[in-house]
mmCIF file of C-alpha atoms and ligand atoms in Angstrom:
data_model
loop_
_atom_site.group_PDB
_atom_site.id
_atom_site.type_symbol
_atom_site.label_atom_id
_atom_site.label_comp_id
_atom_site.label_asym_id
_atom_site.label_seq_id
_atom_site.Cartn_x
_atom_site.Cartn_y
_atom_site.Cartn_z
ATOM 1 C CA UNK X 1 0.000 0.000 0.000
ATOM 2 C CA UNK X 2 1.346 2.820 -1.085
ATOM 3 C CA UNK X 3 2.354 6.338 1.412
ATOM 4 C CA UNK X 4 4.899 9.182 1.590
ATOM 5 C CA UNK X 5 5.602 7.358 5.482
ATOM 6 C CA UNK X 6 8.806 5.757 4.915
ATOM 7 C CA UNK X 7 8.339 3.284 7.654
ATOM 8 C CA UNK X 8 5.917 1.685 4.626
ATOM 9 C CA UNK X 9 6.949 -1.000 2.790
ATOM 10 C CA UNK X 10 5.245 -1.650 -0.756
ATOM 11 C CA UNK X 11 5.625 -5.952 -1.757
ATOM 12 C CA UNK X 12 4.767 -6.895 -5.112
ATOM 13 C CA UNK X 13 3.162 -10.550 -5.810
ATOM 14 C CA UNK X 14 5.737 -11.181 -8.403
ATOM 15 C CA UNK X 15 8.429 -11.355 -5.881
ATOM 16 C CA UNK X 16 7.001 -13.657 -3.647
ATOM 17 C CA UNK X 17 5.455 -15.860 -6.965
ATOM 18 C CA UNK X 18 9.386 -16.545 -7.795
ATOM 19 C CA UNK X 19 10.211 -18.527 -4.950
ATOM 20 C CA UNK X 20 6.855 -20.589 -5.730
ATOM 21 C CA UNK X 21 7.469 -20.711 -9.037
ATOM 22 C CA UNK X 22 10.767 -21.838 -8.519
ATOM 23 C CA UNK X 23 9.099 -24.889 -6.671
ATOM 24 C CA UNK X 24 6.680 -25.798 -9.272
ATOM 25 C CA UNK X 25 9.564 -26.241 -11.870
ATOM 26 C CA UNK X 26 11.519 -28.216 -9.921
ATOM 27 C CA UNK X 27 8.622 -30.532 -8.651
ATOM 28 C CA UNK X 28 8.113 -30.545 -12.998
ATOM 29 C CA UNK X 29 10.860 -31.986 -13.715
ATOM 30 C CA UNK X 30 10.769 -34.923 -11.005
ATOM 31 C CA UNK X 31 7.425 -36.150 -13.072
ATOM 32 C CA UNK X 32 7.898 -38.579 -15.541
ATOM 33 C CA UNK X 33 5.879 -36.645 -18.688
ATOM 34 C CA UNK X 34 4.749 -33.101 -18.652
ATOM 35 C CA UNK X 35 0.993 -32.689 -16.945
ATOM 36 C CA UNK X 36 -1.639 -31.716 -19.914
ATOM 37 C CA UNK X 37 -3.807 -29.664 -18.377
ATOM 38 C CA UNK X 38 -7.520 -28.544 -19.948
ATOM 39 C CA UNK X 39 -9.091 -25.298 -19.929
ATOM 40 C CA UNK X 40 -12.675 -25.585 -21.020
ATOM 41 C CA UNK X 41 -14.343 -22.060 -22.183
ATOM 42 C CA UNK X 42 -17.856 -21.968 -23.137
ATOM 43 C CA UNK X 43 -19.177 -18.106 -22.764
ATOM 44 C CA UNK X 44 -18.124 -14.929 -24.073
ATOM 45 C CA UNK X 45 -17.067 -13.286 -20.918
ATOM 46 C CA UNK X 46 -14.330 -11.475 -21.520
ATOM 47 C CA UNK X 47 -12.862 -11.839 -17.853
ATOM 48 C CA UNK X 48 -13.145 -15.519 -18.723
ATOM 49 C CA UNK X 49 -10.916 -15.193 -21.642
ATOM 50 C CA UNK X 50 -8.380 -13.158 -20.032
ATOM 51 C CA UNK X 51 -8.206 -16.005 -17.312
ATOM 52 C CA UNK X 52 -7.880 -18.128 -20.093
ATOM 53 C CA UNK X 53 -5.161 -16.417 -21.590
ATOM 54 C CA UNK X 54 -3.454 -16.050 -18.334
ATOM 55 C CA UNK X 55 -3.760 -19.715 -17.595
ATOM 56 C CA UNK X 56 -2.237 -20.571 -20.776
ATOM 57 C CA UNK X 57 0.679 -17.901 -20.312
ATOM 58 C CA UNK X 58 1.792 -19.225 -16.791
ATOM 59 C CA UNK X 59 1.741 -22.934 -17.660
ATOM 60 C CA UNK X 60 4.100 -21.737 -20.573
ATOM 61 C CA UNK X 61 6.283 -19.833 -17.990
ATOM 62 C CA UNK X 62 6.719 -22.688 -16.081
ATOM 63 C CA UNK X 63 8.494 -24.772 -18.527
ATOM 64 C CA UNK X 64 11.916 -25.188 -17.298
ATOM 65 C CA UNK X 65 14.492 -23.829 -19.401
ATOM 66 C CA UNK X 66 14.020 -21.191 -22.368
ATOM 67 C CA UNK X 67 13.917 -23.517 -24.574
ATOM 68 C CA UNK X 68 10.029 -24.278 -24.577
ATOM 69 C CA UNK X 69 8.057 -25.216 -27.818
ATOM 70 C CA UNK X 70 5.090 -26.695 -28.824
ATOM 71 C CA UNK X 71 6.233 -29.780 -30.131
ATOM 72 C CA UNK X 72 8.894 -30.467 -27.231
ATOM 73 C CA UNK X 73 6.981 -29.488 -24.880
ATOM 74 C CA UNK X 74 8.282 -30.040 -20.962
ATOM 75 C CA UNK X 75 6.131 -28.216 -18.018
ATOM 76 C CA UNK X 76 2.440 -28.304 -17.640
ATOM 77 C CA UNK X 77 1.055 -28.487 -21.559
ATOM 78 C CA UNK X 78 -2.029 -25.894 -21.741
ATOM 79 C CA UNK X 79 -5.011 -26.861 -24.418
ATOM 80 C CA UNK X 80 -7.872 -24.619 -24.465
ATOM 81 C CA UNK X 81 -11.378 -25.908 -25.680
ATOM 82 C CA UNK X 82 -13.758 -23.716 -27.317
ATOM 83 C CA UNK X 83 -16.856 -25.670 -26.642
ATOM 84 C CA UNK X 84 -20.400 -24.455 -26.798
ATOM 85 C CA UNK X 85 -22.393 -24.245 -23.273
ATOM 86 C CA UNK X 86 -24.729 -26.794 -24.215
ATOM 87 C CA UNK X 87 -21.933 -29.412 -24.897
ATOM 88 C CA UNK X 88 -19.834 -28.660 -21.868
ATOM 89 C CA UNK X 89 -21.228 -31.757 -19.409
ATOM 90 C CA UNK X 90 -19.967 -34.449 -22.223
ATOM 91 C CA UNK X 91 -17.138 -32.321 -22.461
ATOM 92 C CA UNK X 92 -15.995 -32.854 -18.709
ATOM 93 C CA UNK X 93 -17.436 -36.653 -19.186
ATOM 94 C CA UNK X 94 -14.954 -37.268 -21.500
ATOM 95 C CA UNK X 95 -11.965 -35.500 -20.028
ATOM 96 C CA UNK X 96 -12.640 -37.493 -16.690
ATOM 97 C CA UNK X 97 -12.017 -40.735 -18.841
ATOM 98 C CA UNK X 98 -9.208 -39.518 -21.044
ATOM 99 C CA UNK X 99 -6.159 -40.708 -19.137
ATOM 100 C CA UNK X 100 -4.037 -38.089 -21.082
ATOM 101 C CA UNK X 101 -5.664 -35.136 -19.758
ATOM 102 C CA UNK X 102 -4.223 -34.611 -15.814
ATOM 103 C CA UNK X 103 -5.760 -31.401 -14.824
ATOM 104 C CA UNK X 104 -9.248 -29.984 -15.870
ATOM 105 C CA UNK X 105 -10.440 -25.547 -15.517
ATOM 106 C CA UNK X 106 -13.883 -24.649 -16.430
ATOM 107 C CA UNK X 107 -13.974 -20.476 -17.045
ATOM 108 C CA UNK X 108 -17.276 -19.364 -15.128
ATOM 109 C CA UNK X 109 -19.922 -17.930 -15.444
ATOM 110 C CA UNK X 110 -21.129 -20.849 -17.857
ATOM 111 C CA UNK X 111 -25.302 -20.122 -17.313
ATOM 112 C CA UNK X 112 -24.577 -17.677 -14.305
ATOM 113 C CA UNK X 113 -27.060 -19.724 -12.181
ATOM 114 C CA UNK X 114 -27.688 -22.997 -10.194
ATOM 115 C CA UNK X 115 -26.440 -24.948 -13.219
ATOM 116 C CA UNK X 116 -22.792 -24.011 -13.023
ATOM 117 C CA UNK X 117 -22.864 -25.219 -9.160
ATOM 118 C CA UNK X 118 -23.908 -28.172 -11.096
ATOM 119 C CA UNK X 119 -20.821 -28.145 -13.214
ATOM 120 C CA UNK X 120 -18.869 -27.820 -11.215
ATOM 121 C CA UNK X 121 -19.017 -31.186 -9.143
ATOM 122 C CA UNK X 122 -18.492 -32.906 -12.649
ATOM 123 C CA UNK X 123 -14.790 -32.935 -12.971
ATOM 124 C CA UNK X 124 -13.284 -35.712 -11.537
ATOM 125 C CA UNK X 125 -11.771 -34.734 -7.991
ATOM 126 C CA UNK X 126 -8.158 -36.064 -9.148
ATOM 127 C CA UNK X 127 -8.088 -33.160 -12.060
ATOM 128 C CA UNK X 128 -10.104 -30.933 -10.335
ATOM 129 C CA UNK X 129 -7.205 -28.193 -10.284
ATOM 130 C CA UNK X 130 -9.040 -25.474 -8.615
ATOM 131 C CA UNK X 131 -10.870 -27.604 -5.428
ATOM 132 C CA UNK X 132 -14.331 -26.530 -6.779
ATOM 133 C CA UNK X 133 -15.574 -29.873 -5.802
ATOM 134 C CA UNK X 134 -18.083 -30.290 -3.029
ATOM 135 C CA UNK X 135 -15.187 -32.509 -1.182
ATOM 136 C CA UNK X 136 -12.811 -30.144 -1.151
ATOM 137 C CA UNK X 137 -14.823 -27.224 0.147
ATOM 138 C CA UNK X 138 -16.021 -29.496 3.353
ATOM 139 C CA UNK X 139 -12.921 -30.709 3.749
ATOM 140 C CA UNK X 140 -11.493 -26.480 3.985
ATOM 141 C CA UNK X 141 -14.502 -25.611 5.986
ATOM 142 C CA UNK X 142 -13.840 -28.239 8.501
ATOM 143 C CA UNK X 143 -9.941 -28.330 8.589
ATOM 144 C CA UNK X 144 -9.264 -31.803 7.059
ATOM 145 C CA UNK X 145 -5.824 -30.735 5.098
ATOM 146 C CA UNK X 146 -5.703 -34.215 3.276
ATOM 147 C CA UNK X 147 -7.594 -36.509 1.578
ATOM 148 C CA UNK X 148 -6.871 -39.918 2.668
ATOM 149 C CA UNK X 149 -5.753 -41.057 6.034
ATOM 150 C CA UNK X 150 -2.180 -41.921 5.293
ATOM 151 C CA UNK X 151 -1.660 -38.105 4.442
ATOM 152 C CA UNK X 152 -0.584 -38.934 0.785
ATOM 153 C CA UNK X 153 -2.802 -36.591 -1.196
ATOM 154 C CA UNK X 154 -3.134 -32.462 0.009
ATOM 155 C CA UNK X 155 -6.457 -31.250 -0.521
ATOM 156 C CA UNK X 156 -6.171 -28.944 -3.882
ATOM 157 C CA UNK X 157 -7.333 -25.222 -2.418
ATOM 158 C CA UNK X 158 -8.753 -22.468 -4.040
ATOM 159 C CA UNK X 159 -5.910 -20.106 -5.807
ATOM 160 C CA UNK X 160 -7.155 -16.907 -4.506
ATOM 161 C CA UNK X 161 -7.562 -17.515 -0.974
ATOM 162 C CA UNK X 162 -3.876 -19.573 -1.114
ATOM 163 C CA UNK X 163 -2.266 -17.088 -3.039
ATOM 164 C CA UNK X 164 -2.827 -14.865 -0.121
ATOM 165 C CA UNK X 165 -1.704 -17.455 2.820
ATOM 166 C CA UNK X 166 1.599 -17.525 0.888
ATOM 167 C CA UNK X 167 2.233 -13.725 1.009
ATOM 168 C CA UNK X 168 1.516 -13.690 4.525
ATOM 169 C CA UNK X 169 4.013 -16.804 4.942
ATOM 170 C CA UNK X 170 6.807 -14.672 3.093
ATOM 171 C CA UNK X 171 5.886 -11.477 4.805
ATOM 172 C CA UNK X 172 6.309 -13.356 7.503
ATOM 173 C CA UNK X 173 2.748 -13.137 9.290
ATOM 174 C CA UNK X 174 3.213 -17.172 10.006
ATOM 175 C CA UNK X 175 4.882 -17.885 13.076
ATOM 176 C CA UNK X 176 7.678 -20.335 12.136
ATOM 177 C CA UNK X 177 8.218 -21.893 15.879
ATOM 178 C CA UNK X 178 4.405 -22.918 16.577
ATOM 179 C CA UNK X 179 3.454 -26.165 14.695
ATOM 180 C CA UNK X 180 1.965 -26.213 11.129
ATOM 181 C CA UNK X 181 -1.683 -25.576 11.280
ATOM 182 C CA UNK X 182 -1.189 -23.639 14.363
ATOM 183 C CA UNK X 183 1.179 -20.759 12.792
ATOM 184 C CA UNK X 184 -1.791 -17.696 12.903
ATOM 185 C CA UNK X 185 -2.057 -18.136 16.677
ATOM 186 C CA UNK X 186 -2.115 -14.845 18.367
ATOM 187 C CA UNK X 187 -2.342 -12.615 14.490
ATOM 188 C CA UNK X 188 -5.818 -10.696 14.280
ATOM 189 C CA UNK X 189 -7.003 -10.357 10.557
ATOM 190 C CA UNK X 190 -9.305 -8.654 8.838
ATOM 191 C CA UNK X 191 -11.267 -9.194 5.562
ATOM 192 C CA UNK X 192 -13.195 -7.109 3.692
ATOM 193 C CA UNK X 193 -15.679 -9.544 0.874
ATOM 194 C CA UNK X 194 -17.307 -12.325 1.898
ATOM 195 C CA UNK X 195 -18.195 -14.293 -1.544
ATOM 196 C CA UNK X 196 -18.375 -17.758 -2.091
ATOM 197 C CA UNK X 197 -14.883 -17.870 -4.403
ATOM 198 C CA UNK X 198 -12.810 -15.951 -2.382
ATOM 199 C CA UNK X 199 -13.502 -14.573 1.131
ATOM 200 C CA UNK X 200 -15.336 -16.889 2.853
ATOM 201 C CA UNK X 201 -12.856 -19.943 2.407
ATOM 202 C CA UNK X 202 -10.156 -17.746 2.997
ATOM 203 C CA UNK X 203 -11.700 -16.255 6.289
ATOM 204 C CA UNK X 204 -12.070 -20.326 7.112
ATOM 205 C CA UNK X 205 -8.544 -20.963 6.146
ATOM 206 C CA UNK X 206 -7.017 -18.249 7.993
ATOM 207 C CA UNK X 207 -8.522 -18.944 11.311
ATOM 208 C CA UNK X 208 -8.018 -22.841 11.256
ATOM 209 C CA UNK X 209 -4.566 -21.498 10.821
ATOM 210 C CA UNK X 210 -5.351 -20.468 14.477
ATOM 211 C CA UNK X 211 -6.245 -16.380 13.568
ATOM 212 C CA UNK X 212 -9.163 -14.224 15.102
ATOM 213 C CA UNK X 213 -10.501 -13.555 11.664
ATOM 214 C CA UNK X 214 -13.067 -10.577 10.993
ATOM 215 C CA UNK X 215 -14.810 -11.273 7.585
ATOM 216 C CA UNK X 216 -16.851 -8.138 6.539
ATOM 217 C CA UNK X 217 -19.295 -7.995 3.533
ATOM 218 C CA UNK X 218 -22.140 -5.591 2.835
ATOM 219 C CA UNK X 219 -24.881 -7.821 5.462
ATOM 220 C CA UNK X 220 -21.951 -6.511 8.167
ATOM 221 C CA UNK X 221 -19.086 -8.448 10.162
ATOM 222 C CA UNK X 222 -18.478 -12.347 11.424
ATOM 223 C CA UNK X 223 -15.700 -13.295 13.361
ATOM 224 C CA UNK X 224 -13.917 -16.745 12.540
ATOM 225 C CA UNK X 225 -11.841 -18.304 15.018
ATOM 226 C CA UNK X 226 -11.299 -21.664 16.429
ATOM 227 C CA UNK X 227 -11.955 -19.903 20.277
ATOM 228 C CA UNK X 228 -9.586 -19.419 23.295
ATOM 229 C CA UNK X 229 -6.110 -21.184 23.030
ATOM 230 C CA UNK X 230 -7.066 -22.191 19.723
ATOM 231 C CA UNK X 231 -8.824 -25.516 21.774
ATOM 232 C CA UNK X 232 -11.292 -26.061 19.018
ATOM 233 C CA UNK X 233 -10.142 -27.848 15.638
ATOM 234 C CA UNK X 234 -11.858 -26.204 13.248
ATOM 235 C CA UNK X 235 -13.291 -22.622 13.095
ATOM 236 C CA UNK X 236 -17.066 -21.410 14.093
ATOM 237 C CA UNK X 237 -18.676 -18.362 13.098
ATOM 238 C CA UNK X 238 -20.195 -15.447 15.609
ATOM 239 C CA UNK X 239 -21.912 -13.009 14.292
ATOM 240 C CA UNK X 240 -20.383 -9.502 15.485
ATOM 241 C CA UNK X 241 -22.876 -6.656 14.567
ATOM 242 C CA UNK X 242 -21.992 -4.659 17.659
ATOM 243 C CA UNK X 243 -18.187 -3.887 15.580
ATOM 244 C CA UNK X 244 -17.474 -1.913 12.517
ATOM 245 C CA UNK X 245 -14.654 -1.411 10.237
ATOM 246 C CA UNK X 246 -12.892 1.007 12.201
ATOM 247 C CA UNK X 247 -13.128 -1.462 15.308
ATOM 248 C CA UNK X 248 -11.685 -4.416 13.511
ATOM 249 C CA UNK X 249 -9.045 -2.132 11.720
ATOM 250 C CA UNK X 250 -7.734 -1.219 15.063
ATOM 251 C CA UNK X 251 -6.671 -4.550 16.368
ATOM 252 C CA UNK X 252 -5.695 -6.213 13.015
ATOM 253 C CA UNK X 253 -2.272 -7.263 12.368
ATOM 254 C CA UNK X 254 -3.550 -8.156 8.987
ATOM 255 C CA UNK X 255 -5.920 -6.091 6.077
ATOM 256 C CA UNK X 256 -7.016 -7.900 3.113
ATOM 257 C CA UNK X 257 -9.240 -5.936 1.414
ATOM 258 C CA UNK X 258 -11.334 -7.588 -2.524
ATOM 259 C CA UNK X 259 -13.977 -4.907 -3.131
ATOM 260 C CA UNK X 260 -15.447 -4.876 -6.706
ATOM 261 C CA UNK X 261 -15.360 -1.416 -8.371
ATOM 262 C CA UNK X 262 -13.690 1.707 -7.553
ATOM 263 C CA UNK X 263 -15.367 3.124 -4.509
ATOM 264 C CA UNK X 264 -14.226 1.268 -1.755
ATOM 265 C CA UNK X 265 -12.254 3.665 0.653
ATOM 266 C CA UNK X 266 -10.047 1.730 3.549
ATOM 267 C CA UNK X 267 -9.945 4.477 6.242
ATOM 268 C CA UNK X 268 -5.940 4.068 7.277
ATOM 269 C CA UNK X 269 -6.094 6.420 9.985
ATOM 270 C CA UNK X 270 -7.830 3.606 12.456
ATOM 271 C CA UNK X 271 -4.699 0.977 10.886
ATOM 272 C CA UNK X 272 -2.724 -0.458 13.970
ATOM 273 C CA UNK X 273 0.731 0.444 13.390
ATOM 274 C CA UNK X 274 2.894 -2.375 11.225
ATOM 275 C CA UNK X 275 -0.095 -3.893 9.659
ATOM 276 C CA UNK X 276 -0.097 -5.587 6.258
ATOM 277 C CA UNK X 277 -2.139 -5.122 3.720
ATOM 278 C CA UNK X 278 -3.309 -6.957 0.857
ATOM 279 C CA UNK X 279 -5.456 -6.087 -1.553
ATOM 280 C CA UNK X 280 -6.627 -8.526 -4.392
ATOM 281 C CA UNK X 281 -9.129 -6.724 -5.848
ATOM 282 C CA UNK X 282 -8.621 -5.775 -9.394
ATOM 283 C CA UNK X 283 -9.608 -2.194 -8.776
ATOM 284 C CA UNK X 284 -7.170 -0.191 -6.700
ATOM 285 C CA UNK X 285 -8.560 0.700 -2.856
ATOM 286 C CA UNK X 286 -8.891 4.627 -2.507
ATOM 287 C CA UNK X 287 -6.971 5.239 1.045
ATOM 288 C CA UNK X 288 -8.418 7.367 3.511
ATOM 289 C CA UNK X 289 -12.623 7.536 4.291
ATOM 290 C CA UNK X 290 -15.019 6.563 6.544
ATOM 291 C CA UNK X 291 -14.887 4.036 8.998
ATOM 292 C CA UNK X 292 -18.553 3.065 7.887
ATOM 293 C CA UNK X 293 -17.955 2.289 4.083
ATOM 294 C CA UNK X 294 -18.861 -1.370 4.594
ATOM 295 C CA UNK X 295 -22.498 -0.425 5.128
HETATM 296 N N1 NAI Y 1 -6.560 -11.453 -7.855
HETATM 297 C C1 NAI Y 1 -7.280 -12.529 -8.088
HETATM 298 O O1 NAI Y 1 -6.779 -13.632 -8.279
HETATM 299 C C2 NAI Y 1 -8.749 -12.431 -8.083
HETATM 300 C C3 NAI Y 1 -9.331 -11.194 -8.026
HETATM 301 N N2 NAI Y 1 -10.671 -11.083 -7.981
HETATM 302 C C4 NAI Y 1 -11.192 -9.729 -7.880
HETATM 303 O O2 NAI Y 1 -11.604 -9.501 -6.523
HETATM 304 C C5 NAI Y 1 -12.767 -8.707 -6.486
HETATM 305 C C6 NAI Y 1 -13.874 -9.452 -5.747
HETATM 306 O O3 NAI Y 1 -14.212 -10.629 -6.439
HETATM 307 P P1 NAI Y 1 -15.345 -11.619 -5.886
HETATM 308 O O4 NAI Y 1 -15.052 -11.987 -4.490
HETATM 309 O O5 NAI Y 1 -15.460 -12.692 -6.895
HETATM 310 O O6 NAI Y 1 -16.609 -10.635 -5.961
HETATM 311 P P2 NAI Y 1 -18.126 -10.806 -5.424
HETATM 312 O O7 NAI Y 1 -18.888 -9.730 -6.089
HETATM 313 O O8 NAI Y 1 -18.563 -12.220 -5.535
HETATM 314 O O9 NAI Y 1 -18.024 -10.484 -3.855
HETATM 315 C C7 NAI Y 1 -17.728 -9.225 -3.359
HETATM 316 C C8 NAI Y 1 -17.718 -9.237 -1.835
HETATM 317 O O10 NAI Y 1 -17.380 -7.931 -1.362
HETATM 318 C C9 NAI Y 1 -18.379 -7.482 -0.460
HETATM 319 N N3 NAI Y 1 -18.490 -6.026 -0.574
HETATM 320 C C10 NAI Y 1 -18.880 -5.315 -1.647
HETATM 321 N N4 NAI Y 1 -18.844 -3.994 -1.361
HETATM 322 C C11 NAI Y 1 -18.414 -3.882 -0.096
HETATM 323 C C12 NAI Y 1 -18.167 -2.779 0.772
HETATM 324 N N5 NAI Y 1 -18.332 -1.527 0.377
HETATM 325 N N6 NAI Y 1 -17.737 -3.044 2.024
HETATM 326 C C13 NAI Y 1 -17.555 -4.323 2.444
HETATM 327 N N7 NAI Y 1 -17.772 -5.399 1.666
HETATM 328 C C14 NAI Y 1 -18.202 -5.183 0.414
HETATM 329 C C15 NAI Y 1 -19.635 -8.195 -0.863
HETATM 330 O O11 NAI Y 1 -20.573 -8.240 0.188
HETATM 331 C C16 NAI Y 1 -19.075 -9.576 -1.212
HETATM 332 O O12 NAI Y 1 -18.863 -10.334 -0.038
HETATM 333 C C17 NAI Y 1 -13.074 -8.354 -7.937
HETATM 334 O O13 NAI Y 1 -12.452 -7.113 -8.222
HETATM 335 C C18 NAI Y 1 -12.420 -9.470 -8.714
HETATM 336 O O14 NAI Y 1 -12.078 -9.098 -10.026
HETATM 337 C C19 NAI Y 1 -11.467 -12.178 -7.928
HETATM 338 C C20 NAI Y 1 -10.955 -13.450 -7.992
HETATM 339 C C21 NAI Y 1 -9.543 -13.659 -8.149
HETATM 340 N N1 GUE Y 2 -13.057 -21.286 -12.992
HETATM 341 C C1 GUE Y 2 -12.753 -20.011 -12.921
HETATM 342 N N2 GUE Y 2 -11.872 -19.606 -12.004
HETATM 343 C C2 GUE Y 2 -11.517 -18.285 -11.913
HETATM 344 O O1 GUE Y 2 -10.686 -17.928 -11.058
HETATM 345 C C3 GUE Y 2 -12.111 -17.348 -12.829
HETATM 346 C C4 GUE Y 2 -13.024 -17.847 -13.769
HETATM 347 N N3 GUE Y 2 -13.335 -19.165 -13.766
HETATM 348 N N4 GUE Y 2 -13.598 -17.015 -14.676
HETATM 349 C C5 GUE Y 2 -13.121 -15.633 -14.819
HETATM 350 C C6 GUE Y 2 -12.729 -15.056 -13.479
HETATM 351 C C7 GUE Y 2 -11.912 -13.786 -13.484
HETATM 352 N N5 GUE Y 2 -10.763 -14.072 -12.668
HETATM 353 C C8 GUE Y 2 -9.781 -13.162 -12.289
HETATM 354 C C9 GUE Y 2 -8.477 -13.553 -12.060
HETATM 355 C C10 GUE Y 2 -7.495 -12.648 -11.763
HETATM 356 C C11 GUE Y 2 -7.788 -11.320 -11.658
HETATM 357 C C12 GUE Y 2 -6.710 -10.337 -11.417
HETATM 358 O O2 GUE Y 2 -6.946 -9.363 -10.751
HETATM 359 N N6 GUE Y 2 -5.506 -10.511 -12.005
HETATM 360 C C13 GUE Y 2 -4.349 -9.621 -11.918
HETATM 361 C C14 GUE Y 2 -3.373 -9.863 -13.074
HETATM 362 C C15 GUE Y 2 -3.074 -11.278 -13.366
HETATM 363 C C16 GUE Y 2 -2.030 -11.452 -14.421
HETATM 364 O O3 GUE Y 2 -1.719 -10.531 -15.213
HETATM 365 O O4 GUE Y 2 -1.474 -12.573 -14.442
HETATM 366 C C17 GUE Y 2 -4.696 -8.160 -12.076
HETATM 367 O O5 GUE Y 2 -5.526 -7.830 -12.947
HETATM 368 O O6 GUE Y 2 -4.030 -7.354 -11.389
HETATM 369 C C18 GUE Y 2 -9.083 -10.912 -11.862
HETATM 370 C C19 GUE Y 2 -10.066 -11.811 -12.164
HETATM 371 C C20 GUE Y 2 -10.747 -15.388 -12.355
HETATM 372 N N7 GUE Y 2 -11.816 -16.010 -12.797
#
C-alpha cells in the first residue's frame, strides 16, 4: 500500500510468486511426462478469456528452461477448448475418462445460475485443479488438510484464498516456531468480501490457521476463530454486529481488502501500526474515508 511514510513497505506478488514458481519447476521436472492440463471455455465473458489467456501464459512460464516449444513441450502443456455451453457436461465426461488429460479448468460464469454449481461437481476430484468440488470445500470448511488417512494426497485449495496465505508466509505473518496448522495463533485479521470464491474460504482458512478472523461484507461483520487457546479444531462463526470497520481495523495485524469497483475507501487512519495489507481486488482501494464504508 502505497504512502509518503517511509516506515511503509510496498511488496509486489511477483516477488514472492518466484520462490513458488521456482518450486513448481523443480517438482516438474521430477514427473515422468509433462501434466496436460484442460481449460474448457464456453461463454463470451471477456474476464473468462483473459483467465484463459493467463492460464495458458503461466503454464508456458513454467516450462523449465528457455527452450520451450510446442512440439517439445516439458512443463504443464495448456489446451484450451472452445466448446459451446450446451456441450460442456460431455465435455468434462470425456476429459474425466481420457487418461491423457491430468488437470481440468472450467472459465465461469457458464449459465450464471444454479447450473454451473452443477458443473462444477463434474470434474473428476483427481483433475479438479481449482478444489471446486463439493469434497474439497467441506474438507477447507472443517480443517481436514488431506484426503486420505495416510496423508498422501493435500487437498487442492482455491488459488485466490492460497495465493494470499503464501504472502503472509513470506511477509512473515506465520509464526515459524508454533506447529503447522497452528502458525496464525495470536495474528488478528481482517477481511473485507465475503463471496463464495474468495472470502469466505479464505476467512475459514485463515482462522483454522489459528487467527481471530473478521470477515466483513455488505450484510456486516463475522468473526472466525477456532476460540480461546485455539482448543477447538476447526473454526465457528459469531456473528459480530456490535463492531465496525474502524473497530476491527484497530486490532488487526492483517488487512485484506477484494472490493469490486472503484469506490471502496479503507480508512488508514484507524490501521494499527505495522499492519499488512493486501489487496486482491482488481480495482485499486482509494486510502483514507469513513470508517462506515462497509455499510
Ligand atoms: N486477484 C485474483 O486472483 C482475483 C481477483 N478477484 C477480484 O476480486 C474482487 C472481488 O471478487 P469476488 O469476491 O469474486 O466478488 P463478489 O462480487 O462475488 O463479492 C464481493 C464481496 O465484497 C463485499 N463487498 C462489496 N462492497 C463492499 C463494501 N463496500 N464493504 C464491504 N464489503 C463489500 C460483498 O458483500 C461480497 O462479499 C473483484 O475485483 C475481482 O475481479 C477475484 C478473484 C480472483
Ligand atoms: N473457474 C474459474 N476460475 C476463476 O478464477 C475465474 C473464472 N473461472 N472465470 C473468470 C474469473 C476472473 N478471474 C480473475 C483472475 C485474476 C484477476 C486479477 O486481478 N488478475 C491480476 C493480473 C493477473 C495477471 O496478469 O497474471 C490483475 O488484474 O491485477 C481478476 C479476475 C478469475 N476467474
Amino acid at each position: 500500500m502505497a504512502s509518503e511514510n517511509s516506515a511503509c513497505k510496498v511488496v509486489l506478488a511477483s516477488a514472492i510468486a518466484r520462490n513458488l514458481l521456482r518450486e513448481v519447476s523443480e517438482s516438474l521436472e521430477r514427473l515422468q511426462r509433462s501434466p496436460l492440463l484442460i481449460g474448457f471455455l464456453a461463454n463470451d465473458d471477456p474476464a473468462a478469456r483473459k483467465y484463459a489467456e493467463w492460464t495458458q501464459r503461466t503454464c508456458k512460464e513454467n516450462q523449465p528452461g528457455s527452450n520451450y516449444s510446442v512440439d517439445d513441450p516439458s512443463g504443464v502443456i495448456y489446451r484450451l477448448a472452445e466448446v459451446d455451453r450446451e456441450e460442456l457436461e460431455n465435455r468434462l465426461v470425456e476429459a474425466n475418462n481420457d487418461r491423457a488429460i491430468d488437470g481440468i479448468i472450467v472459465y465461469y460464469p457458464i449459465f450464471n445460475n444454479r447450473q454451473d454449481q452443477y458443473l462444477q461437481q463434474i470434474p473428476d476430484i483427481t483433475k479438479d485443479v481449482e478444489g471446486l468440488s463439493h469434497k474439497y470445500i467441506f474438507k477447507l470448511y472443517h480443517n481436514e488438510r488431506y484426503l486420505d488417512q495416510s496423508q498422501t494426497q493435500k487437498c487442492i485449495l482455491p488459488c485466490t484464498p492460497l495465493a494470499i496465505v503464501k504472502i503472509l508466509d513470506y511477509l512473515g505473518t506465520y509464526n515459524n516456531i508454533l506447529p503447522f496448522g497452528n502458525r496464525l495463533f495470536g495474528r488478528t485479521v481482517t477481511v473485507v468480501n465475503r463471496s463464495e470464491t474468495v472470502g469466505r474460504p479464505l476467512a475459514a482458512m485463515l482462522a483454522n490457521d489459528g487467527a481471530l478472523v473478521y470477515s466483513i461484507d455488505v450484510t456486516g461483520i463475522q468473526q472466525f476463530s477456532r476460540g480461546e487457546g485455539i482448543k477447538k479444531k476447526m473454526h465457528e462463526v459469531i456473528e459480530r454486529d456490535n463492531m465496525d470497520l474502524a473497530d476491527c481495523l484497530k486490532v488487526s495485524d492483517v488487512v485484506i481488502s477484494g472490493v469490486p469497483g472503484e469506490a471502496f475507501a479503507l480508512p488508514t487512519a484507524h490501521l494499527k501500526e505495522g499492519a499488512v495489507c493486501v489487496n486482491f481486488s482488481t480495482e485499486k482501494v482509494q486510502l483514507g474515508g469513513r470508517s462506515e464504508v462497509y455499510s
